[in-house]
mmCIF file of C-alpha atoms in Angstrom:
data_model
loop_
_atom_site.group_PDB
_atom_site.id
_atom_site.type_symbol
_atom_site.label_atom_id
_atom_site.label_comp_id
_atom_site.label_asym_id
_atom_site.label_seq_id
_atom_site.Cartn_x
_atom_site.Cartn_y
_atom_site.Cartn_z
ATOM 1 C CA UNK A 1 159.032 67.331 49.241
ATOM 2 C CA UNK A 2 158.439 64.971 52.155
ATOM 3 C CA UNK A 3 160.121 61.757 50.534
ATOM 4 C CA UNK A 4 163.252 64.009 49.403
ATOM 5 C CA UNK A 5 163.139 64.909 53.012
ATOM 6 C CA UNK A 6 163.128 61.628 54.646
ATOM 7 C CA UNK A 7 165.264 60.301 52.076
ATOM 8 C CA UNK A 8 167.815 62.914 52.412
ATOM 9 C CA UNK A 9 167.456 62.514 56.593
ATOM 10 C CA UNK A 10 167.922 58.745 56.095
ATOM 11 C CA UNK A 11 170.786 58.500 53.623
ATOM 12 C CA UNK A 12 172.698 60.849 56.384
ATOM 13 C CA UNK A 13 171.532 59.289 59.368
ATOM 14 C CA UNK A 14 173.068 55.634 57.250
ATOM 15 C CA UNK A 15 176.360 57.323 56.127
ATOM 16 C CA UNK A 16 176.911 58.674 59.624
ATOM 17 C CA UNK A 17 176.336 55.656 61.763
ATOM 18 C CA UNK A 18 178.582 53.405 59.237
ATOM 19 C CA UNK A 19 181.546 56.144 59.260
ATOM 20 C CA UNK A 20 181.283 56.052 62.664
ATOM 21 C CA UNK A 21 181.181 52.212 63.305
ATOM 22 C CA UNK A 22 184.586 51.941 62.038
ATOM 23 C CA UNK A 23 186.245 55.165 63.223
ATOM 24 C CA UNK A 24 186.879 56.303 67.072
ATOM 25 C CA UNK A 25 185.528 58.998 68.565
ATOM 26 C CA UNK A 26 187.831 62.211 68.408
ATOM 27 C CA UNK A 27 191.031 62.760 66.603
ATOM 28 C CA UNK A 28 190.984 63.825 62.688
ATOM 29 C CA UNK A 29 190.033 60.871 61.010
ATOM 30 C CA UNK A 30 186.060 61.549 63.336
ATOM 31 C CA UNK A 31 186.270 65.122 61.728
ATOM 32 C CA UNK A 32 187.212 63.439 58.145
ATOM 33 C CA UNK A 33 184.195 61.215 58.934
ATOM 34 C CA UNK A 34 181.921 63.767 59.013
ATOM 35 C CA UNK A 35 183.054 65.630 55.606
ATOM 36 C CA UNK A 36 182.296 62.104 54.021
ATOM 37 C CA UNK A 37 178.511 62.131 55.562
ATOM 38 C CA UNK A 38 177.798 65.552 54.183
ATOM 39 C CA UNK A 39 179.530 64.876 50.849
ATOM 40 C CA UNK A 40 176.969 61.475 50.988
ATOM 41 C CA UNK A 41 174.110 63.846 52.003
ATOM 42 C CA UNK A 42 174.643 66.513 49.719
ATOM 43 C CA UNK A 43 175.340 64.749 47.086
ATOM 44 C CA UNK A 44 172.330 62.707 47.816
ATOM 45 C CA UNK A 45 170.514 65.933 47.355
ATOM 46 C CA UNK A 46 172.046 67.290 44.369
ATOM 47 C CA UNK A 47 171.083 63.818 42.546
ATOM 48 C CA UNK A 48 167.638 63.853 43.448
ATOM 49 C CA UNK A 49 167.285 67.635 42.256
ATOM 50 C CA UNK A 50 168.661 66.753 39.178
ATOM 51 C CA UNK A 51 166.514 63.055 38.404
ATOM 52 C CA UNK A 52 163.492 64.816 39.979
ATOM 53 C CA UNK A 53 163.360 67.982 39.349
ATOM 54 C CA UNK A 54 165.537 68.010 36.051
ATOM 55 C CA UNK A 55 167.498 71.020 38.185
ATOM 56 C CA UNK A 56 171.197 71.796 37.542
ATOM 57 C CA UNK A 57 173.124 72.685 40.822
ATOM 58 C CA UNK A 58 172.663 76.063 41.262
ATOM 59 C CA UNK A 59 172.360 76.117 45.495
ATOM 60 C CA UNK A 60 175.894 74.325 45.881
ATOM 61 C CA UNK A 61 177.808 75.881 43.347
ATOM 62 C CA UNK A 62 181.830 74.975 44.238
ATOM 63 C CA UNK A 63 183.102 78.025 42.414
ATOM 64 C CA UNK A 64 181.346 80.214 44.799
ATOM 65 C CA UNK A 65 181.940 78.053 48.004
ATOM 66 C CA UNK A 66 185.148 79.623 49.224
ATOM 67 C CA UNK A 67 184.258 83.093 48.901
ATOM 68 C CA UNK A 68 180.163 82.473 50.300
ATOM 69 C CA UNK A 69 181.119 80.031 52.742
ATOM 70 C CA UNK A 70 183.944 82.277 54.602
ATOM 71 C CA UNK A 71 181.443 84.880 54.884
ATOM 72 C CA UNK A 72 179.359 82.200 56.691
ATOM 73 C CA UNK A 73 181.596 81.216 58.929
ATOM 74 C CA UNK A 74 183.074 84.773 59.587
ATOM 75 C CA UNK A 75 179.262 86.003 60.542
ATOM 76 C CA UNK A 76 178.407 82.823 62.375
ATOM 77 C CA UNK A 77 181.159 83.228 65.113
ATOM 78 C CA UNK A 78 181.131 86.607 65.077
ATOM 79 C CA UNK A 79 177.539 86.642 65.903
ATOM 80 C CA UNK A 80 177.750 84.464 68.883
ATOM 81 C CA UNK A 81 181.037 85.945 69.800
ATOM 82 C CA UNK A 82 179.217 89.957 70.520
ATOM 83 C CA UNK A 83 175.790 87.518 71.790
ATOM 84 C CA UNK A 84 178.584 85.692 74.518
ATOM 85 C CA UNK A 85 180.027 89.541 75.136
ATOM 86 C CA UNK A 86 176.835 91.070 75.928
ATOM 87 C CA UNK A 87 175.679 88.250 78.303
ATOM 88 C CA UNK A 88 178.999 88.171 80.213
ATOM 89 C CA UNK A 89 178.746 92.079 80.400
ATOM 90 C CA UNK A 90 175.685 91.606 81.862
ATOM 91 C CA UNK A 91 177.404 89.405 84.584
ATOM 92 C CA UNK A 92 175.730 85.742 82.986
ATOM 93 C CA UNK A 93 178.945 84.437 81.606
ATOM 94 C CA UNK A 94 182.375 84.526 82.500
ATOM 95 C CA UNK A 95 185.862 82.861 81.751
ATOM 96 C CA UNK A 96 187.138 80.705 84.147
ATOM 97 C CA UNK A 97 190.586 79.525 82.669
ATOM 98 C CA UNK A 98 191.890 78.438 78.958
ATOM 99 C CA UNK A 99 191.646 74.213 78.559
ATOM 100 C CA UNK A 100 193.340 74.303 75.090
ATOM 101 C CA UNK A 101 192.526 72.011 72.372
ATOM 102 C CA UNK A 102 190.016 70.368 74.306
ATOM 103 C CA UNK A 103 187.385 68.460 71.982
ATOM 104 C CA UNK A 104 188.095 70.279 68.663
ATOM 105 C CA UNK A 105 187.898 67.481 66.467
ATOM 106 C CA UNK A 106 184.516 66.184 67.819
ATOM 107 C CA UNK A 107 183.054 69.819 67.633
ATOM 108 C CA UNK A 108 184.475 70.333 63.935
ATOM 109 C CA UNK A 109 182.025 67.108 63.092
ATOM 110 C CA UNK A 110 179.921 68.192 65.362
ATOM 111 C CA UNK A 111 179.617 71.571 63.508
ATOM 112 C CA UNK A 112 179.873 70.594 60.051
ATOM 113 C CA UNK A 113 177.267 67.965 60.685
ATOM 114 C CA UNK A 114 174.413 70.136 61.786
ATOM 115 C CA UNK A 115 175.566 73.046 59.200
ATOM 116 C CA UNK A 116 175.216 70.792 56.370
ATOM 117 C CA UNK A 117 172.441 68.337 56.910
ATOM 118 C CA UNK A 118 170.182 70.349 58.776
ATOM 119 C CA UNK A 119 170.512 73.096 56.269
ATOM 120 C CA UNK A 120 170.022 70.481 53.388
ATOM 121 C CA UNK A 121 166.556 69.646 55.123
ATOM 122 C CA UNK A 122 164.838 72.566 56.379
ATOM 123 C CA UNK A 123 166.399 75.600 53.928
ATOM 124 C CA UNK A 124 167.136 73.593 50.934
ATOM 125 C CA UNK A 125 164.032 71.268 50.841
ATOM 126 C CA UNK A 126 161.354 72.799 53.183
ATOM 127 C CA UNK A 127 161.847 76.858 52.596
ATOM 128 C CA UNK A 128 162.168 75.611 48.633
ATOM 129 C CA UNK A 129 159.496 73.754 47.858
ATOM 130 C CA UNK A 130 156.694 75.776 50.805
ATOM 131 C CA UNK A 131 157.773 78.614 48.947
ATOM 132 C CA UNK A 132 157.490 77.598 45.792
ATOM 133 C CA UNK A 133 153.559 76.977 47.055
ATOM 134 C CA UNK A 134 152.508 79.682 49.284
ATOM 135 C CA UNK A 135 155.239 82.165 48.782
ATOM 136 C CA UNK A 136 158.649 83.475 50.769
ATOM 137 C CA UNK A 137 156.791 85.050 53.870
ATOM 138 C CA UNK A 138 154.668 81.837 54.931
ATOM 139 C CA UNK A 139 157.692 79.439 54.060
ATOM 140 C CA UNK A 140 160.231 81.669 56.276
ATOM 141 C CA UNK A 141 157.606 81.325 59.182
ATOM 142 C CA UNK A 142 156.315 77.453 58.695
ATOM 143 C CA UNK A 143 159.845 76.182 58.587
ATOM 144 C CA UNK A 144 161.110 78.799 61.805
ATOM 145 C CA UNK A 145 158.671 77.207 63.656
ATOM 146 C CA UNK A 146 159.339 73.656 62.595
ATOM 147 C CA UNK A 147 162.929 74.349 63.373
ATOM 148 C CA UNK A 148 162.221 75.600 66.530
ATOM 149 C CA UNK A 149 160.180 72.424 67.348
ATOM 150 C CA UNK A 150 162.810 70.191 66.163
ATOM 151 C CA UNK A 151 164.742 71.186 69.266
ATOM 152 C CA UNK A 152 162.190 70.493 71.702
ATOM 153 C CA UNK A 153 163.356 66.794 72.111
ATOM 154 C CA UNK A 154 167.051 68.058 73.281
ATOM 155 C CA UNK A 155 168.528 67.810 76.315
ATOM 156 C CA UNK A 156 166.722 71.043 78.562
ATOM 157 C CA UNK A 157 164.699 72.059 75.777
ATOM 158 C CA UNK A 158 161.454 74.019 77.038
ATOM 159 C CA UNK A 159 158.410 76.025 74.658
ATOM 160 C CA UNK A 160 160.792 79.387 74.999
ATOM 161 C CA UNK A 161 163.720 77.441 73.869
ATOM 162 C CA UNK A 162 162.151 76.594 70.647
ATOM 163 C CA UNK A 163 160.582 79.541 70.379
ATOM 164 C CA UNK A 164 164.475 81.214 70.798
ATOM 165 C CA UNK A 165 165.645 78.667 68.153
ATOM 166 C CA UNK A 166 162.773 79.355 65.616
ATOM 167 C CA UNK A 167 163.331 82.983 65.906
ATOM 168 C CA UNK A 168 167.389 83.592 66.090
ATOM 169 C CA UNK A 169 167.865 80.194 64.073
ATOM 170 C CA UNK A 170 164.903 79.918 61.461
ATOM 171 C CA UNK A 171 164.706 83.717 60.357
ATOM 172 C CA UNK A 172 168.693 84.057 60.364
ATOM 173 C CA UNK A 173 169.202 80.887 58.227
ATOM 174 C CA UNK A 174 166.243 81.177 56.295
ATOM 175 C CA UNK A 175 166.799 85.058 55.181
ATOM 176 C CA UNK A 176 170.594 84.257 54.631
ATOM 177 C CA UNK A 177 169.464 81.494 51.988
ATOM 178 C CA UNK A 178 166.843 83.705 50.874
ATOM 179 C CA UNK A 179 169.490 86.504 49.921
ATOM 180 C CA UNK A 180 171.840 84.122 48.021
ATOM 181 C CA UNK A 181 169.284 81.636 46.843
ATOM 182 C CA UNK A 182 172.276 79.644 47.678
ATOM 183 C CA UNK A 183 173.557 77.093 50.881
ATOM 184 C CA UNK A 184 177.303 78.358 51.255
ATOM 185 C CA UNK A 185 175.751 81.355 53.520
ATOM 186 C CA UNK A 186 173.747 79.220 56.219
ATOM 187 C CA UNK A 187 175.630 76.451 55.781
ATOM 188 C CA UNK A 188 178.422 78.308 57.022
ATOM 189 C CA UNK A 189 176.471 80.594 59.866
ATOM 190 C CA UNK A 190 175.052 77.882 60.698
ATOM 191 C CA UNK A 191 178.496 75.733 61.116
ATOM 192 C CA UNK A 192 180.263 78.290 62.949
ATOM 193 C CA UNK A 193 177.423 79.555 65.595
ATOM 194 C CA UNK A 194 177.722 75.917 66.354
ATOM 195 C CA UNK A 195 181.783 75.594 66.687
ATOM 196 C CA UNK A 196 182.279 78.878 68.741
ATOM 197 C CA UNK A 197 179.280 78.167 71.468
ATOM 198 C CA UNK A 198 180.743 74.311 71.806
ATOM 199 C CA UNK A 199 184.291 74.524 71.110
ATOM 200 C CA UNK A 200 185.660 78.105 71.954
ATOM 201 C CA UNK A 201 183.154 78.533 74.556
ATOM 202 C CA UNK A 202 182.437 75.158 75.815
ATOM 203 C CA UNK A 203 178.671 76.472 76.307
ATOM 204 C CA UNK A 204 175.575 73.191 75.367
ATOM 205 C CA UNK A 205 175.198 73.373 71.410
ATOM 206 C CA UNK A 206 171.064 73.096 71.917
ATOM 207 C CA UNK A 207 171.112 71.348 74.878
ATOM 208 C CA UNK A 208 173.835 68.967 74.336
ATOM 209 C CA UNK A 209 176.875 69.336 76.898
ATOM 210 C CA UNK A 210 179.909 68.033 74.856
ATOM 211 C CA UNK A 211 183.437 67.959 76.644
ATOM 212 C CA UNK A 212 184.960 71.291 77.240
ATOM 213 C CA UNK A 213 186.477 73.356 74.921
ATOM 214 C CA UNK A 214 188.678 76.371 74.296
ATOM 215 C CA UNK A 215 188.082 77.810 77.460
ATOM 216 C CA UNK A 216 186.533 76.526 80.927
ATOM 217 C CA UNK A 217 183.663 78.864 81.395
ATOM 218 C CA UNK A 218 180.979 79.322 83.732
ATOM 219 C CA UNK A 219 176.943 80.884 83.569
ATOM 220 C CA UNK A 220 175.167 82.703 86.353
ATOM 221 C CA UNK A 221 172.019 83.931 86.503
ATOM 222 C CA UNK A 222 168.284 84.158 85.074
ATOM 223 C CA UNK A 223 167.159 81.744 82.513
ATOM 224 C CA UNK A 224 166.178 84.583 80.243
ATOM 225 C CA UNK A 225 169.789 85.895 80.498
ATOM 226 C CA UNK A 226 172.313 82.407 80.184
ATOM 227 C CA UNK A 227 169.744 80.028 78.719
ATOM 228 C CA UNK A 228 170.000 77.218 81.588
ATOM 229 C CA UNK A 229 170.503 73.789 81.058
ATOM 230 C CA UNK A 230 169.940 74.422 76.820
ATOM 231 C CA UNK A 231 172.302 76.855 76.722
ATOM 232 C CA UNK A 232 173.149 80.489 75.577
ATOM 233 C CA UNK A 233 170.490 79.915 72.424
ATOM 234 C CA UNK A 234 167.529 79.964 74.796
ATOM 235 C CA UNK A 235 168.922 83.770 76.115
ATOM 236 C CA UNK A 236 166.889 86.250 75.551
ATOM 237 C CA UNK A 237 169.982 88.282 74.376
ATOM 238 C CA UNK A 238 171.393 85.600 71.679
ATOM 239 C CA UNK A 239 167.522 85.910 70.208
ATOM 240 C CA UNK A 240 167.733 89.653 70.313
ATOM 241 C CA UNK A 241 170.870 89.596 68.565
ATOM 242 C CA UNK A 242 170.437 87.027 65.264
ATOM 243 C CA UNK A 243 167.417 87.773 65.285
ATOM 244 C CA UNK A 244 168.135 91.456 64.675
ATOM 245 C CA UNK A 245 170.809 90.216 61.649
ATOM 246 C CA UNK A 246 168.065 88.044 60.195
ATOM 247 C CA UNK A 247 165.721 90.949 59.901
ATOM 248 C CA UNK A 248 168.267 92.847 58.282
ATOM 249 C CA UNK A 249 169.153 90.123 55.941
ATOM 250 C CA UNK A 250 165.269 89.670 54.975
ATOM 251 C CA UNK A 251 165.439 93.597 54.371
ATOM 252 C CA UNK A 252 168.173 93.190 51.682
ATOM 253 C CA UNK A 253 166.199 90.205 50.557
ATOM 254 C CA UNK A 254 162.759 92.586 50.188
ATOM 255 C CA UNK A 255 165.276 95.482 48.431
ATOM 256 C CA UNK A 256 166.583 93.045 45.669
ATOM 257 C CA UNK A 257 163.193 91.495 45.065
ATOM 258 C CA UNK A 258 163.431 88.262 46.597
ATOM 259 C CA UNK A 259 160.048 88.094 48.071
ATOM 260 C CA UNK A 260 158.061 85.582 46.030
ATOM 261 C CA UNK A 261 154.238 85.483 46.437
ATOM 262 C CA UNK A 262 151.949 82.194 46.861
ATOM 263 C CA UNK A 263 151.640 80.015 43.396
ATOM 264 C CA UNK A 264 148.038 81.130 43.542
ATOM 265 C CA UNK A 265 149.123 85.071 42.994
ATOM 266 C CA UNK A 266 151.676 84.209 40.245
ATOM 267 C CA UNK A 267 148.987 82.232 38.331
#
């Protein structure tokens, strides 16, 4: 688990930088760049299940990508679209003035990035293979919190940020692989909660403050409403809200029988 993990990590981290050494920042071809990565990283993945674990691919299945994956992305935005409305209802968030295409081709890589890689690592590897050891409940909650922590390094990161991330994030993407057994779902959450909070509302994705966006917009307020310097993921109100659709994922997840105990049980 932990050399598929850094080897999977490394092979992006390689395929990225390269890409990147030889094409400029913004335009198309730094979009195209980043489809190449997570082809590289994927595919990097899908090799070592397969010479490893003697697995077929059964996670990244293209015949179901177009259908799985629009669902994804459909959810993702729409989730941090009714989050953004309930914060700016609240008087934390407002629109200032439309900026037009703005960044779009750095936050498509941007997005497509993070959806792919980091679901690769921490739903693909780490909620697989805990799982497979001490069963679905302990491996949803070991790699929340690890994904949670991951953030803490980020730009205005703090213990509640991670804590926000580990809850909204971990059990959203976790339970949405859970359901499926399958990446197209998270991947594609994961992608588009991304793309909307950096590109249509030029709010930091996790910290990072990227060039503005769709619109100009502004925050005002507590911490616990806007999220500060990390952004609208460290509100109180975005972890209300995916939290609340990962808990109802994880209950069609319980309903079908996907709930698998420790390796000690099943024995």
């Amino acid at each position: 688990m932990i050399l598929e993990f850094l080897a999977v990590s490394l092979i992006a981290g390689l395929a990225g930088r390269a890409i990147q050494s030889v094409i400029p920042r913004g335009g198309p071809a730094y979009t195209l760049g980043a489809l190449v990565t997570v082809c590289i990283a994927a595919g990097a993945y899908l090799l070592g299940r397969r010479w490893l674990e003697r697995s077929g691919n059964d996670e990244m299945p293209l015949s179901l990508m177009p259908r799985e994956l629009s669902q994804g992305l459909v959810l993702g935005a729409m989730l941090f679209t009714v989050m953004t409305a309930i914060v700016a209802l609240l008087g934390g968030f407002a629109i200032e003035r439309v900026n037009g295409a703005g960044a779009i081709w750095i936050m498509l890589a941007m997005a497509i990035s993070s959806g792919v890689v980091e679901e690769l690592l921490f739903r693909a590897i780490l909620l697989r293979h805990i799982e497979a050891m001490l069963g679905t409940w302990a491996a949803l909650a070991i790699t929340s919190l690890l994904f949670g922590a991951a953030h803490l390094a980020n730009p205005g990161a703090s213990l509640f940020a991670a804590f926000a991330i580990a809850m909204e994030a971990g059990i959203l993407l976790g339970a949405a692989y859970l359901w499926k057994r399958r990446l197209w779902l998270p991947i594609g959450i994961h992608a588009a909660w991304n793309f909307t909070q950096g590109f249509v509302f030029s709010i930091p994705v996790s910290g990072s403050a990227l060039e503005p966006g769709l619109f100009v917009t502004t925050r005002k307020g507590p911490e616990w409403l806007t999220g500060g310097a990390f952004g609208l993921e460290a509100s109180v109100i975005a972890m209300l809200v995916a939290t609340g659709a990962g808990l109802y994922l994880l209950v069609n997840v319980t309903r079908q029988g996907g709930i698998r105990p420790p390796m000690w049980v099943r024995r």
